[in-house]
């Protein structure tokens, strides 16, 4: 196990944790969360032996093999699959010893037999197949497994490094933001792989759905302490909310006590007959260990301006052929339209053409053939990863915004940037030293400032922490324009889109199912194909449950079963109204001081838990209502045409 006792850890003059303790049992999967700069990556460096503690002890078994993802990849000519196999150091040592024995014609048959036995025991004969499966799972197609590492771009090299770490047969695996450079299919595969990982896992990620699926407990770096919570990220959020509520109640009680003591001191300090009692109460105040006020305020606060579109159809691609140069087109004779109010999530494997499609919708990729029509004066906000590199490194965040909105007052721009957590010197400093997350936030701020009517977001959550992802999701939920999203963050997709399109085999088609169905489909296809990656997945791999549901719905439509659907919709509306009313009452009570009084102590925790239950129940019923509403509309269209 890993045992950390009374740890004090610092980076320069900044103390990250102080007097902190933590225990992680062997084989356990732990998510490490906390604000950026709180010390998560430094804790990983400590476990790797790259950083020494100022005080305290860190104990872990000396025989453990520790694997982590290297942040740099040299531009070497070594084949990608060999680079991955290099992660298994014992395998490489045995291979070197066998090769050396063969070159030197070693006569020690016993030693040679031992090497062959150990090689078989660690799965050496199947190691290349395992490495190929790792590469395939992370989206590297079979044809590129023998390509030199130098031929891969930066994001793809990070996938190679991740595959190398997974190949290490480690006892302890340290993963710091492993999903940042992955698409959704690769994230789903990695999630499934980690759930079967036999060693101890420490995971840093801002993907809450990924944490929910993988982590068995959460360690929160909070106030320079390490606080352990049992369960996944959702359980951590619920328990932390309850703890904060109790802390707030204790804080309010103490503030009343402090006020009472201070009032006595102020009133009687000057009176000779009461001076002794006043002095005693003053000492009580000085000895009192003050409870901090509980707060979980997000540093981010922004919203999109009303879209105000007057056209029903915003963008339409007609008979469109999309591609790059002389290569085979990605799409041919594509028909696709985006209407006002559409909220679309694009699904599909890496290489299927999702980014190509959004570039065409945004107008940054000219069509090879066909036509692109847009509504008059349409304002499009387009986020893509390459925009981070196109920022002016010598300009400040304020100057970037001033170039977009030159008429705005400086204070207005500063206030606006504050909503994206750019404050003080960060507003005026050149962005050359900005982190990837800070650059992503600035690009999003620039898009929001342009008041778009149609938003196109291609992996907007890369580099964003959980708080910023949540703020973006909330802002997108309130955005009344059209939205098209490509993201590996399922929480963002589920929270902001209501239509899923599957991009594959040169086609763009509705995906009949939800994100859970898509996960099942991806994993089933991978297992059926032995982990092989295919740029164009077989259409027959569609999840059987989704197929049966679609077939049943089709029969329902053909039999003109609109009345039962409408009745079910009405029932759901009544349930939603009742749940909303209950949640509204609880929210109103929790916003009052009475909720944190001594008399309400027994009621407070159940009320907080009930609010969480109501939020979940409302989300499920609203999703069901939307699905039925679409079915009703389709049934009406079928009846009109049939």
Coordinates of C-alpha atoms in Angstrom, one line a residue:
X1 CA 0.0 0.0 0.0
X2 CA 0.9 3.7 -0.2
X3 CA 1.1 5.4 3.1
X4 CA 1.6 9.2 3.4
X5 CA 2.0 10.6 7.0
X6 CA 2.1 14.2 8.1
X7 CA 3.4 15.3 4.7
X8 CA 4.5 18.8 3.9
X9 CA 5.2 19.5 0.3
X10 CA 6.2 22.7 -1.4
X11 CA 7.1 24.1 -4.8
X12 CA 9.6 26.9 -4.1
X13 CA 8.2 29.2 -1.5
X14 CA 4.6 27.9 -2.0
X15 CA 3.4 25.2 0.4
X16 CA 1.0 22.9 -1.4
X17 CA 0.1 20.4 1.3
X18 CA 0.9 20.7 5.0
X19 CA 0.6 18.0 7.7
X20 CA -1.4 15.8 5.3
X21 CA -1.9 12.1 5.5
X22 CA -3.3 9.5 3.0
X23 CA -3.5 5.7 2.6
X24 CA -4.1 3.9 -0.6
X25 CA -4.5 0.1 -0.5
X26 CA -3.0 -2.1 -3.2
X27 CA -5.2 -2.6 -6.2
X28 CA -7.3 0.4 -5.4
X29 CA -8.3 3.0 -8.0
X30 CA -8.2 6.6 -6.7
X31 CA -9.1 9.9 -8.3
X32 CA -7.1 12.9 -7.2
X33 CA -9.0 16.2 -7.5
X34 CA -8.4 19.8 -6.5
X35 CA -8.0 23.2 -8.1
X36 CA -5.3 23.8 -10.7
X37 CA -2.0 24.6 -8.8
X38 CA -3.2 22.8 -5.6
X39 CA -0.4 20.2 -5.9
X40 CA -1.8 17.2 -7.7
X41 CA 1.0 16.8 -10.3
X42 CA 3.5 17.6 -7.5
X43 CA 2.2 14.7 -5.5
X44 CA 2.8 12.4 -8.5
X45 CA 6.3 13.7 -8.8
X46 CA 6.8 12.9 -5.1
X47 CA 5.6 9.3 -5.6
X48 CA 8.0 9.0 -8.6
X49 CA 10.9 10.1 -6.4
X50 CA 11.4 13.3 -8.4
X51 CA 10.4 15.6 -5.5
X52 CA 11.4 15.4 -1.8
X53 CA 9.0 16.3 1.0
X54 CA 9.8 19.1 3.4
X55 CA 8.4 17.0 6.3
X56 CA 6.6 13.8 6.8
X57 CA 7.0 10.4 5.2
X58 CA 6.0 8.6 2.0
X59 CA 6.1 4.8 2.1
X60 CA 5.4 2.4 -0.8
X61 CA 6.8 -1.0 -1.6
X62 CA 10.3 -0.8 -3.0
X63 CA 9.6 -3.7 -5.4
X64 CA 6.7 -1.9 -7.1
X65 CA 7.1 -1.0 -10.7
X66 CA 5.7 2.5 -11.2
X67 CA 4.5 3.6 -14.6
X68 CA 3.5 7.1 -15.8
X69 CA 3.0 9.0 -19.0
X70 CA 6.1 10.8 -20.2
X71 CA 5.4 14.4 -21.2
X72 CA 8.0 14.6 -23.9
X73 CA 8.5 12.2 -26.9
X74 CA 11.8 12.4 -28.8
X75 CA 11.5 12.5 -32.6
X76 CA 13.1 9.0 -33.1
X77 CA 12.9 6.6 -36.0
X78 CA 11.8 3.8 -33.8
X79 CA 8.6 2.1 -34.9
X80 CA 5.5 3.1 -32.8
X81 CA 4.9 -0.5 -31.7
X82 CA 8.5 -0.9 -30.5
X83 CA 8.2 2.4 -28.7
X84 CA 5.2 1.0 -26.8
X85 CA 6.9 -2.2 -26.0
X86 CA 9.8 -0.2 -24.5
X87 CA 7.5 0.5 -21.6
X88 CA 7.9 -3.1 -20.4
X89 CA 11.5 -2.8 -19.1
X90 CA 11.7 -6.4 -17.8
X91 CA 10.6 -7.7 -21.3
X92 CA 13.3 -5.6 -22.9
X93 CA 15.9 -6.7 -20.4
X94 CA 15.2 -10.4 -21.0
X95 CA 15.2 -9.9 -24.8
X96 CA 18.6 -8.2 -24.6
X97 CA 19.9 -11.0 -22.4
X98 CA 18.7 -13.6 -24.9
X99 CA 20.1 -11.7 -27.8
X100 CA 23.5 -11.3 -26.0
X101 CA 23.6 -15.0 -25.2
X102 CA 22.9 -15.9 -28.8
X103 CA 25.6 -13.5 -30.1
X104 CA 28.2 -14.8 -27.5
X105 CA 27.1 -18.5 -27.9
X106 CA 26.6 -18.7 -24.2
X107 CA 27.1 -22.3 -22.9
X108 CA 25.1 -21.9 -19.7
X109 CA 22.0 -23.9 -20.7
X110 CA 20.4 -23.5 -17.2
X111 CA 20.6 -19.7 -17.3
X112 CA 19.3 -19.7 -20.9
X113 CA 16.4 -21.9 -19.8
X114 CA 15.6 -19.6 -16.9
X115 CA 15.5 -16.6 -19.3
X116 CA 13.1 -18.5 -21.7
X117 CA 10.9 -19.5 -18.7
X118 CA 10.7 -16.0 -17.4
X119 CA 10.0 -14.6 -20.9
X120 CA 7.1 -17.0 -21.2
X121 CA 5.8 -16.2 -17.7
X122 CA 5.6 -12.5 -18.4
X123 CA 3.8 -13.1 -21.7
X124 CA 6.7 -12.2 -23.9
X125 CA 5.5 -14.2 -26.8
X126 CA 2.2 -12.3 -26.9
X127 CA 3.6 -8.9 -25.9
X128 CA 3.6 -7.6 -29.5
X129 CA -0.1 -8.5 -29.9
X130 CA -0.9 -6.7 -26.6
X131 CA 1.0 -3.6 -27.7
X132 CA -0.9 -3.6 -31.0
X133 CA -4.2 -3.9 -29.1
X134 CA -3.2 -0.9 -26.9
X135 CA -2.4 1.2 -30.0
X136 CA -5.6 0.2 -31.6
X137 CA -7.6 0.9 -28.5
X138 CA -6.2 4.4 -28.4
X139 CA -7.1 5.1 -32.0
X140 CA -3.8 4.3 -33.9
X141 CA -4.8 2.3 -37.0
X142 CA -2.9 -0.9 -37.7
X143 CA -1.3 0.6 -40.8
X144 CA 0.6 3.1 -38.6
X145 CA 1.9 0.7 -36.0
X146 CA 5.2 0.3 -37.8
X147 CA 5.6 4.0 -38.6
X148 CA 8.4 5.9 -36.9
X149 CA 7.6 7.9 -33.8
X150 CA 9.0 11.0 -35.5
X151 CA 6.2 10.8 -38.1
X152 CA 3.4 11.3 -35.5
X153 CA 2.2 14.8 -34.5
X154 CA 2.3 16.1 -30.9
X155 CA -1.2 14.8 -29.9
X156 CA -0.6 11.4 -31.4
X157 CA 2.8 11.1 -29.7
X158 CA 1.0 11.6 -26.4
X159 CA -1.2 8.6 -27.3
X160 CA 2.0 6.6 -27.9
X161 CA 3.3 7.6 -24.5
X162 CA 0.1 6.6 -22.9
X163 CA 0.2 3.2 -24.6
X164 CA 3.8 2.8 -23.4
X165 CA 2.7 3.4 -19.8
X166 CA -0.1 0.9 -20.1
X167 CA 2.3 -1.7 -21.5
X168 CA 4.6 -1.5 -18.5
X169 CA 2.8 -4.2 -16.4
X170 CA 3.1 -1.9 -13.5
X171 CA 2.1 -2.2 -9.8
X172 CA 1.4 1.5 -9.6
X173 CA 0.0 3.5 -12.5
X174 CA 0.0 7.3 -12.3
X175 CA -2.1 9.0 -15.0
X176 CA -2.2 12.8 -15.2
X177 CA -5.0 14.0 -17.6
X178 CA -4.8 10.9 -19.8
X179 CA -8.0 11.8 -21.8
X180 CA -6.8 15.2 -23.0
X181 CA -5.6 14.1 -26.5
X182 CA -8.2 11.3 -27.0
X183 CA -11.4 11.2 -28.9
X184 CA -14.6 9.8 -27.3
X185 CA -14.1 6.2 -28.7
X186 CA -10.6 6.1 -27.2
X187 CA -11.8 7.5 -23.9
X188 CA -14.4 4.7 -23.7
X189 CA -11.8 2.1 -24.5
X190 CA -9.4 3.5 -21.9
X191 CA -12.1 3.6 -19.3
X192 CA -12.9 -0.1 -19.8
X193 CA -9.2 -1.0 -19.8
X194 CA -8.5 0.8 -16.5
X195 CA -11.5 -0.8 -14.8
X196 CA -9.8 -4.2 -15.4
X197 CA -6.3 -2.9 -14.5
X198 CA -5.0 -5.2 -11.6
X199 CA -2.6 -2.7 -10.0
X200 CA -3.0 0.4 -8.0
X201 CA -4.1 3.5 -10.0
X202 CA -3.9 7.1 -9.1
X203 CA -5.7 9.3 -11.6
X204 CA -5.9 13.0 -12.3
X205 CA -8.6 14.0 -14.7
X206 CA -11.2 16.8 -15.2
X207 CA -13.5 14.3 -16.9
X208 CA -16.2 13.7 -14.3
X209 CA -17.8 10.8 -16.2
X210 CA -14.5 9.1 -16.6
X211 CA -13.8 9.5 -12.8
X212 CA -17.3 8.2 -12.0
X213 CA -16.6 5.0 -14.1
X214 CA -13.1 4.3 -12.9
X215 CA -12.5 5.7 -9.4
X216 CA -13.4 3.8 -6.3
X217 CA -12.5 6.7 -4.0
X218 CA -11.6 10.3 -4.3
X219 CA -8.7 12.2 -2.6
X220 CA -9.4 15.9 -2.5
X221 CA -6.6 18.4 -2.0
X222 CA -8.4 21.0 0.0
X223 CA -6.9 23.7 2.2
X224 CA -3.4 22.0 1.9
X225 CA -4.9 18.8 3.3
X226 CA -5.6 15.4 1.7
X227 CA -9.2 14.5 2.4
X228 CA -10.4 11.0 1.3
X229 CA -13.9 10.2 0.2
X230 CA -15.3 6.8 -0.5
X231 CA -17.0 6.2 -3.8
X232 CA -16.7 7.9 -7.2
X233 CA -16.8 11.6 -8.1
X234 CA -20.6 11.9 -7.9
X235 CA -20.5 10.4 -4.4
X236 CA -17.7 12.8 -3.5
X237 CA -19.8 15.8 -4.7
X238 CA -22.7 14.7 -2.6
X239 CA -20.7 14.0 0.6
X240 CA -18.7 17.2 0.2
X241 CA -21.9 19.2 -0.2
X242 CA -23.2 17.7 3.0
X243 CA -19.9 18.4 4.9
X244 CA -19.9 22.0 3.7
X245 CA -23.5 22.4 4.8
X246 CA -22.6 21.2 8.3
X247 CA -19.5 23.4 8.3
X248 CA -21.7 26.4 7.4
X249 CA -24.1 25.5 10.2
X250 CA -21.2 25.3 12.7
X251 CA -19.8 28.6 11.3
X252 CA -23.1 30.4 11.7
X253 CA -23.5 29.0 15.3
X254 CA -20.0 30.2 16.2
X255 CA -20.6 33.6 14.7
X256 CA -23.6 34.0 17.0
X257 CA -21.5 33.0 20.0
X258 CA -18.6 35.4 18.9
X259 CA -21.1 38.2 18.6
X260 CA -22.6 37.5 22.0
X261 CA -19.2 37.4 23.7
X262 CA -17.9 40.5 21.8
X263 CA -21.1 42.4 22.8
X264 CA -20.5 41.6 26.5
X265 CA -16.8 42.7 26.2
X266 CA -17.7 46.0 24.5
X267 CA -20.5 46.7 26.9
X268 CA -18.8 46.0 30.2
X269 CA -15.0 46.4 29.6
X270 CA -15.0 49.9 31.1
X271 CA -17.1 49.0 34.2
X272 CA -15.0 48.1 37.3
X273 CA -17.5 45.6 38.5
X274 CA -17.6 43.7 35.3
X275 CA -14.1 44.2 34.0
X276 CA -12.9 40.8 35.2
X277 CA -15.8 38.9 33.5
X278 CA -15.2 41.0 30.3
X279 CA -11.5 40.1 30.3
X280 CA -12.4 36.4 30.8
X281 CA -14.7 36.5 27.8
X282 CA -12.1 38.3 25.7
X283 CA -9.6 35.5 26.5
X284 CA -12.3 33.0 25.4
X285 CA -12.6 34.8 22.1
X286 CA -8.8 34.7 21.6
X287 CA -8.6 31.0 22.4
X288 CA -11.5 30.1 20.1
X289 CA -10.5 28.0 17.0
X290 CA -12.3 29.9 14.3
X291 CA -14.4 27.9 11.8
X292 CA -14.1 29.1 8.2
X293 CA -17.2 29.9 6.3
X294 CA -18.0 27.2 3.8
X295 CA -17.9 28.2 0.1
X296 CA -17.6 26.4 -3.2
X297 CA -17.9 29.5 -5.4
X298 CA -16.7 28.9 -9.0
X299 CA -14.2 31.5 -10.3
X300 CA -16.1 31.4 -13.6
X301 CA -19.2 33.4 -14.4
X302 CA -20.3 34.1 -18.0
X303 CA -23.2 33.8 -20.3
X304 CA -23.9 33.9 -24.1
X305 CA -25.9 36.9 -25.4
X306 CA -29.3 36.0 -26.9
X307 CA -28.9 34.6 -30.4
X308 CA -31.7 36.6 -31.9
X309 CA -31.8 34.6 -35.2
X310 CA -34.7 35.2 -37.5
X311 CA -34.0 32.4 -40.0
X312 CA -35.2 28.9 -39.5
X313 CA -32.3 27.3 -41.5
X314 CA -28.9 28.6 -40.5
X315 CA -26.4 26.4 -42.5
X316 CA -27.0 23.8 -45.2
X317 CA -24.6 21.6 -47.1
X318 CA -26.1 20.4 -50.4
X319 CA -24.5 17.6 -52.5
X320 CA -21.3 18.5 -50.7
X321 CA -18.0 16.8 -51.3
X322 CA -15.4 17.4 -48.5
X323 CA -11.8 16.4 -48.5
X324 CA -8.2 17.5 -48.7
X325 CA -6.2 17.8 -51.9
X326 CA -5.9 14.8 -54.2
X327 CA -6.7 12.2 -51.4
X328 CA -10.0 10.3 -51.4
X329 CA -12.9 12.6 -50.3
X330 CA -14.0 12.2 -46.7
X331 CA -17.7 12.8 -47.7
X332 CA -19.3 12.8 -51.1
X333 CA -22.7 14.3 -52.0
X334 CA -23.4 15.0 -48.4
X335 CA -26.8 16.5 -47.4
X336 CA -26.9 18.2 -44.0
X337 CA -28.7 21.2 -42.5
X338 CA -28.6 23.0 -39.1
X339 CA -31.8 24.7 -38.0
X340 CA -32.3 27.4 -35.4
X341 CA -32.3 25.8 -32.0
X342 CA -30.7 22.6 -33.0
X343 CA -28.4 21.1 -30.4
X344 CA -26.3 18.4 -32.0
X345 CA -23.5 16.1 -30.7
X346 CA -21.3 14.4 -33.3
X347 CA -20.2 10.8 -32.5
X348 CA -17.9 8.5 -34.4
X349 CA -14.4 7.0 -34.4
X350 CA -11.3 8.9 -35.0
X351 CA -10.6 9.5 -38.6
X352 CA -14.3 9.3 -39.6
X353 CA -14.5 13.0 -40.5
X354 CA -16.1 14.8 -37.5
X355 CA -13.5 17.7 -37.6
X356 CA -13.8 17.9 -41.4
X357 CA -17.5 18.2 -41.1
X358 CA -17.5 21.0 -38.5
X359 CA -14.9 22.9 -40.5
X360 CA -17.2 22.8 -43.5
X361 CA -20.1 23.9 -41.4
X362 CA -18.0 26.8 -40.0
X363 CA -16.9 27.8 -43.5
X364 CA -13.2 27.4 -42.9
X365 CA -12.9 24.4 -45.2
X366 CA -14.0 25.1 -48.8
X367 CA -16.2 22.4 -50.5
X368 CA -14.6 20.4 -53.2
X369 CA -18.0 20.2 -54.8
X370 CA -21.6 21.1 -53.9
X371 CA -22.9 24.2 -52.2
X372 CA -23.0 25.7 -48.7
X373 CA -25.8 28.0 -47.8
X374 CA -26.0 30.3 -44.7
X375 CA -28.6 32.6 -43.2
X376 CA -28.0 36.3 -43.9
X377 CA -25.7 38.0 -41.4
X378 CA -25.2 34.7 -39.5
X379 CA -22.7 35.1 -36.6
X380 CA -20.8 31.8 -36.2
X381 CA -18.6 31.0 -33.2
X382 CA -16.1 28.3 -34.0
X383 CA -13.8 26.7 -31.4
X384 CA -11.0 24.4 -32.6
X385 CA -7.7 23.3 -31.0
X386 CA -5.6 25.0 -33.6
X387 CA -7.0 28.4 -32.5
X388 CA -4.9 28.2 -29.3
X389 CA -1.7 28.2 -31.4
X390 CA -3.0 31.1 -33.5
X391 CA -3.3 33.5 -30.5
X392 CA -0.8 36.4 -30.5
X393 CA 1.8 35.4 -27.9
X394 CA 2.9 39.0 -27.4
X395 CA -0.6 40.4 -26.8
X396 CA -2.5 40.4 -23.5
X397 CA -5.9 38.9 -22.9
X398 CA -7.3 42.4 -22.7
X399 CA -5.7 43.3 -26.1
X400 CA -7.2 40.2 -27.7
X401 CA -10.7 41.2 -26.6
X402 CA -10.1 44.9 -27.6
X403 CA -9.3 43.8 -31.1
X404 CA -12.7 42.0 -31.2
X405 CA -14.7 44.8 -29.5
X406 CA -12.8 48.1 -30.0
X407 CA -15.8 50.2 -28.9
X408 CA -16.1 48.6 -25.5
X409 CA -15.0 50.4 -22.4
X410 CA -11.8 49.0 -20.8
X411 CA -13.5 48.3 -17.5
X412 CA -16.2 46.4 -19.2
X413 CA -13.7 44.2 -20.9
X414 CA -11.8 43.6 -17.6
X415 CA -15.1 42.7 -15.9
X416 CA -15.9 40.3 -18.8
X417 CA -12.5 38.6 -18.5
X418 CA -13.0 38.3 -14.8
X419 CA -15.8 35.9 -15.6
X420 CA -13.3 33.6 -17.2
X421 CA -10.9 33.9 -14.2
X422 CA -8.5 36.4 -15.8
X423 CA -7.9 39.0 -13.0
X424 CA -5.3 41.4 -11.9
X425 CA -2.0 41.0 -13.7
X426 CA -3.2 38.1 -15.8
X427 CA -5.4 40.5 -17.8
X428 CA -2.4 42.6 -19.0
X429 CA 0.3 40.0 -19.2
X430 CA 1.5 38.6 -22.6
X431 CA -0.2 35.3 -23.1
X432 CA 3.1 33.6 -24.2
X433 CA 3.4 32.1 -20.7
X434 CA -0.3 31.0 -20.5
X435 CA -1.0 27.4 -19.9
X436 CA -3.1 25.4 -22.3
X437 CA -6.1 25.8 -20.1
X438 CA -5.7 29.5 -19.9
X439 CA -5.4 29.8 -23.7
X440 CA -8.5 27.7 -24.1
X441 CA -10.4 29.9 -21.7
X442 CA -9.3 33.0 -23.6
X443 CA -10.4 31.6 -27.0
X444 CA -13.8 30.8 -25.4
X445 CA -14.0 34.3 -24.0
X446 CA -13.3 35.7 -27.5
X447 CA -16.1 33.5 -29.0
X448 CA -18.6 34.5 -26.3
X449 CA -17.8 38.2 -26.8
X450 CA -18.6 37.9 -30.5
X451 CA -22.2 37.1 -29.6
X452 CA -22.6 34.1 -31.9
X453 CA -25.9 32.7 -33.2
X454 CA -24.5 29.4 -34.2
X455 CA -21.8 27.7 -32.0
X456 CA -19.5 25.0 -33.4
X457 CA -17.3 23.5 -30.7
X458 CA -14.6 20.9 -31.6
X459 CA -13.2 19.4 -28.4
X460 CA -13.6 22.6 -26.3
X461 CA -12.9 20.9 -22.9
X462 CA -9.3 19.9 -23.6
X463 CA -7.1 21.5 -20.9
X464 CA -10.2 22.9 -19.0
X465 CA -10.6 22.0 -15.3
X466 CA -13.9 20.6 -13.8
X467 CA -15.1 24.1 -12.6
X468 CA -14.6 25.6 -16.1
X469 CA -16.2 22.6 -17.8
X470 CA -19.2 23.0 -15.5
X471 CA -19.5 26.7 -16.2
X472 CA -19.3 26.1 -19.9
X473 CA -22.0 23.4 -19.7
X474 CA -24.3 25.8 -17.8
X475 CA -23.7 28.6 -20.2
X476 CA -24.4 26.3 -23.2
X477 CA -27.6 25.1 -21.5
X478 CA -28.9 28.7 -21.5
X479 CA -27.6 29.5 -25.0
X480 CA -30.7 29.9 -27.3
X481 CA -28.8 29.6 -30.6
X482 CA -27.9 26.5 -32.6
X483 CA -25.1 24.2 -31.3
X484 CA -22.9 21.5 -32.8
X485 CA -20.4 19.8 -30.5
X486 CA -17.6 17.3 -30.9
X487 CA -16.3 16.3 -27.5
X488 CA -14.9 13.4 -25.5
X489 CA -16.5 14.8 -22.4
X490 CA -19.8 12.9 -22.1
X491 CA -21.0 15.1 -19.3
X492 CA -20.8 18.1 -21.6
X493 CA -22.5 16.2 -24.5
X494 CA -25.3 14.9 -22.3
X495 CA -25.9 18.3 -20.6
X496 CA -26.0 20.4 -23.8
X497 CA -27.2 18.3 -26.8
X498 CA -30.5 16.6 -27.6
X499 CA -29.6 15.0 -30.9
X500 CA -26.8 12.6 -31.6
X501 CA -25.4 12.1 -35.2
X502 CA -23.1 9.2 -36.0
X503 CA -20.3 10.1 -38.5
X504 CA -19.0 7.0 -40.2
X505 CA -18.3 5.4 -43.6
X506 CA -18.6 8.7 -45.3
X507 CA -22.1 9.2 -43.9
X508 CA -23.8 11.3 -41.3
X509 CA -26.8 9.5 -39.7
X510 CA -28.9 9.8 -36.6
X511 CA -27.7 7.6 -33.7
X512 CA -30.7 5.9 -32.3
X513 CA -29.7 5.7 -28.6
X514 CA -28.0 7.6 -25.9
X515 CA -24.4 7.9 -24.8
X516 CA -24.6 4.7 -22.8
X517 CA -25.8 2.9 -25.9
X518 CA -22.8 4.4 -27.8
X519 CA -20.4 3.2 -25.2
X520 CA -21.8 -0.3 -25.4
X521 CA -21.6 -0.2 -29.2
X522 CA -17.9 0.9 -29.2
X523 CA -16.9 -1.7 -26.7
X524 CA -18.8 -4.5 -28.5
X525 CA -17.2 -3.5 -31.8
X526 CA -13.7 -3.5 -30.2
X527 CA -14.2 -6.9 -28.6
X528 CA -15.7 -8.5 -31.7
X529 CA -12.8 -7.2 -33.8
X530 CA -10.2 -8.3 -31.3
X531 CA -9.3 -4.7 -30.5
X532 CA -8.5 -3.7 -34.1
X533 CA -9.2 -0.1 -34.9
X534 CA -11.2 0.7 -38.0
X535 CA -11.7 4.1 -39.5
X536 CA -15.1 3.1 -40.6
X537 CA -17.0 0.8 -38.1
X538 CA -19.3 -1.8 -39.4
X539 CA -22.9 -0.6 -39.5
X540 CA -24.0 -4.0 -38.1
X541 CA -22.2 -3.3 -34.9
X542 CA -25.1 -1.1 -33.7
X543 CA -26.1 -2.0 -30.2
X544 CA -28.8 -4.7 -30.2
X545 CA -30.8 -2.9 -27.6
X546 CA -30.8 0.3 -29.7
X547 CA -31.9 -1.7 -32.8
X548 CA -34.7 -3.4 -30.9
X549 CA -35.9 -0.1 -29.5
X550 CA -35.8 1.5 -32.9
X551 CA -37.7 -1.4 -34.4
X552 CA -40.3 -1.3 -31.7
X553 CA -40.7 2.5 -32.1
X554 CA -41.1 2.0 -35.9
X555 CA -43.9 -0.5 -35.3
X556 CA -45.5 1.9 -32.9
X557 CA -45.4 4.7 -35.4
X558 CA -46.8 2.5 -38.2
X559 CA -49.8 1.5 -36.0
X560 CA -50.4 5.2 -35.4
X561 CA -49.8 4.9 -31.6
X562 CA -49.7 8.6 -31.0
X563 CA -52.3 8.6 -28.2
X564 CA -50.4 6.4 -25.7
X565 CA -47.3 8.6 -26.4
X566 CA -49.2 11.8 -25.7
X567 CA -50.7 10.3 -22.6
X568 CA -47.2 9.2 -21.3
X569 CA -45.9 12.7 -22.2
X570 CA -48.7 14.3 -20.1
X571 CA -47.9 12.0 -17.2
X572 CA -44.2 12.9 -17.3
X573 CA -45.1 16.6 -17.4
X574 CA -47.1 16.2 -14.2
X575 CA -44.3 14.3 -12.5
X576 CA -41.8 17.0 -13.6
X577 CA -44.0 19.8 -12.3
X578 CA -44.3 18.0 -8.9
X579 CA -40.5 17.4 -8.7
X580 CA -39.7 21.0 -9.7
X581 CA -42.1 22.3 -7.0
X582 CA -40.5 20.1 -4.3
X583 CA -37.0 21.1 -5.4
X584 CA -38.0 24.8 -5.5
X585 CA -39.3 24.6 -1.9
X586 CA -36.2 22.9 -0.7
X587 CA -33.9 25.3 -2.5
X588 CA -35.8 28.2 -1.0
X589 CA -35.4 26.8 2.5
X590 CA -31.7 26.0 2.1
X591 CA -31.2 29.6 1.1
X592 CA -32.5 30.9 4.5
X593 CA -30.4 31.2 7.7
X594 CA -33.0 29.0 9.5
X595 CA -31.7 26.0 7.5
X596 CA -28.4 26.2 9.4
X597 CA -29.7 26.7 12.9
X598 CA -29.4 24.1 15.7
X599 CA -33.1 23.3 15.4
X600 CA -32.8 22.4 11.8
X601 CA -29.7 20.1 12.2
X602 CA -31.7 16.9 11.8
X603 CA -33.5 18.2 8.7
X604 CA -30.5 19.7 6.9
X605 CA -28.6 16.7 5.7
X606 CA -31.6 14.8 4.4
X607 CA -32.7 18.0 2.6
X608 CA -29.4 18.3 0.8
X609 CA -29.5 14.7 -0.2
X610 CA -33.1 15.0 -1.4
X611 CA -32.1 18.0 -3.6
X612 CA -29.4 15.8 -5.2
X613 CA -32.0 13.0 -5.8
X614 CA -34.5 15.5 -7.2
X615 CA -31.9 16.9 -9.6
X616 CA -31.1 13.4 -10.9
X617 CA -34.8 12.4 -11.2
X618 CA -35.6 15.6 -13.1
X619 CA -32.8 15.1 -15.6
X620 CA -34.0 11.5 -16.2
X621 CA -37.6 12.5 -16.7
X622 CA -36.8 15.5 -18.9
X623 CA -34.6 13.3 -21.1
X624 CA -37.5 10.7 -21.3
X625 CA -39.9 13.5 -22.1
X626 CA -37.7 14.8 -25.0
X627 CA -37.4 11.3 -26.4
X628 CA -41.2 10.9 -26.4
X629 CA -41.7 14.3 -27.9
X630 CA -39.5 13.4 -30.8
X631 CA -41.4 10.1 -31.2
X632 CA -44.7 12.0 -31.2
X633 CA -43.5 14.4 -33.9
X634 CA -42.2 11.6 -36.0
X635 CA -45.5 9.7 -35.7
X636 CA -47.4 12.8 -36.8
X637 CA -45.1 13.2 -39.8
X638 CA -45.5 9.5 -40.7
X639 CA -49.3 9.8 -40.4
X640 CA -49.2 12.9 -42.6
X641 CA -47.2 11.1 -45.4
X642 CA -48.8 7.7 -45.0

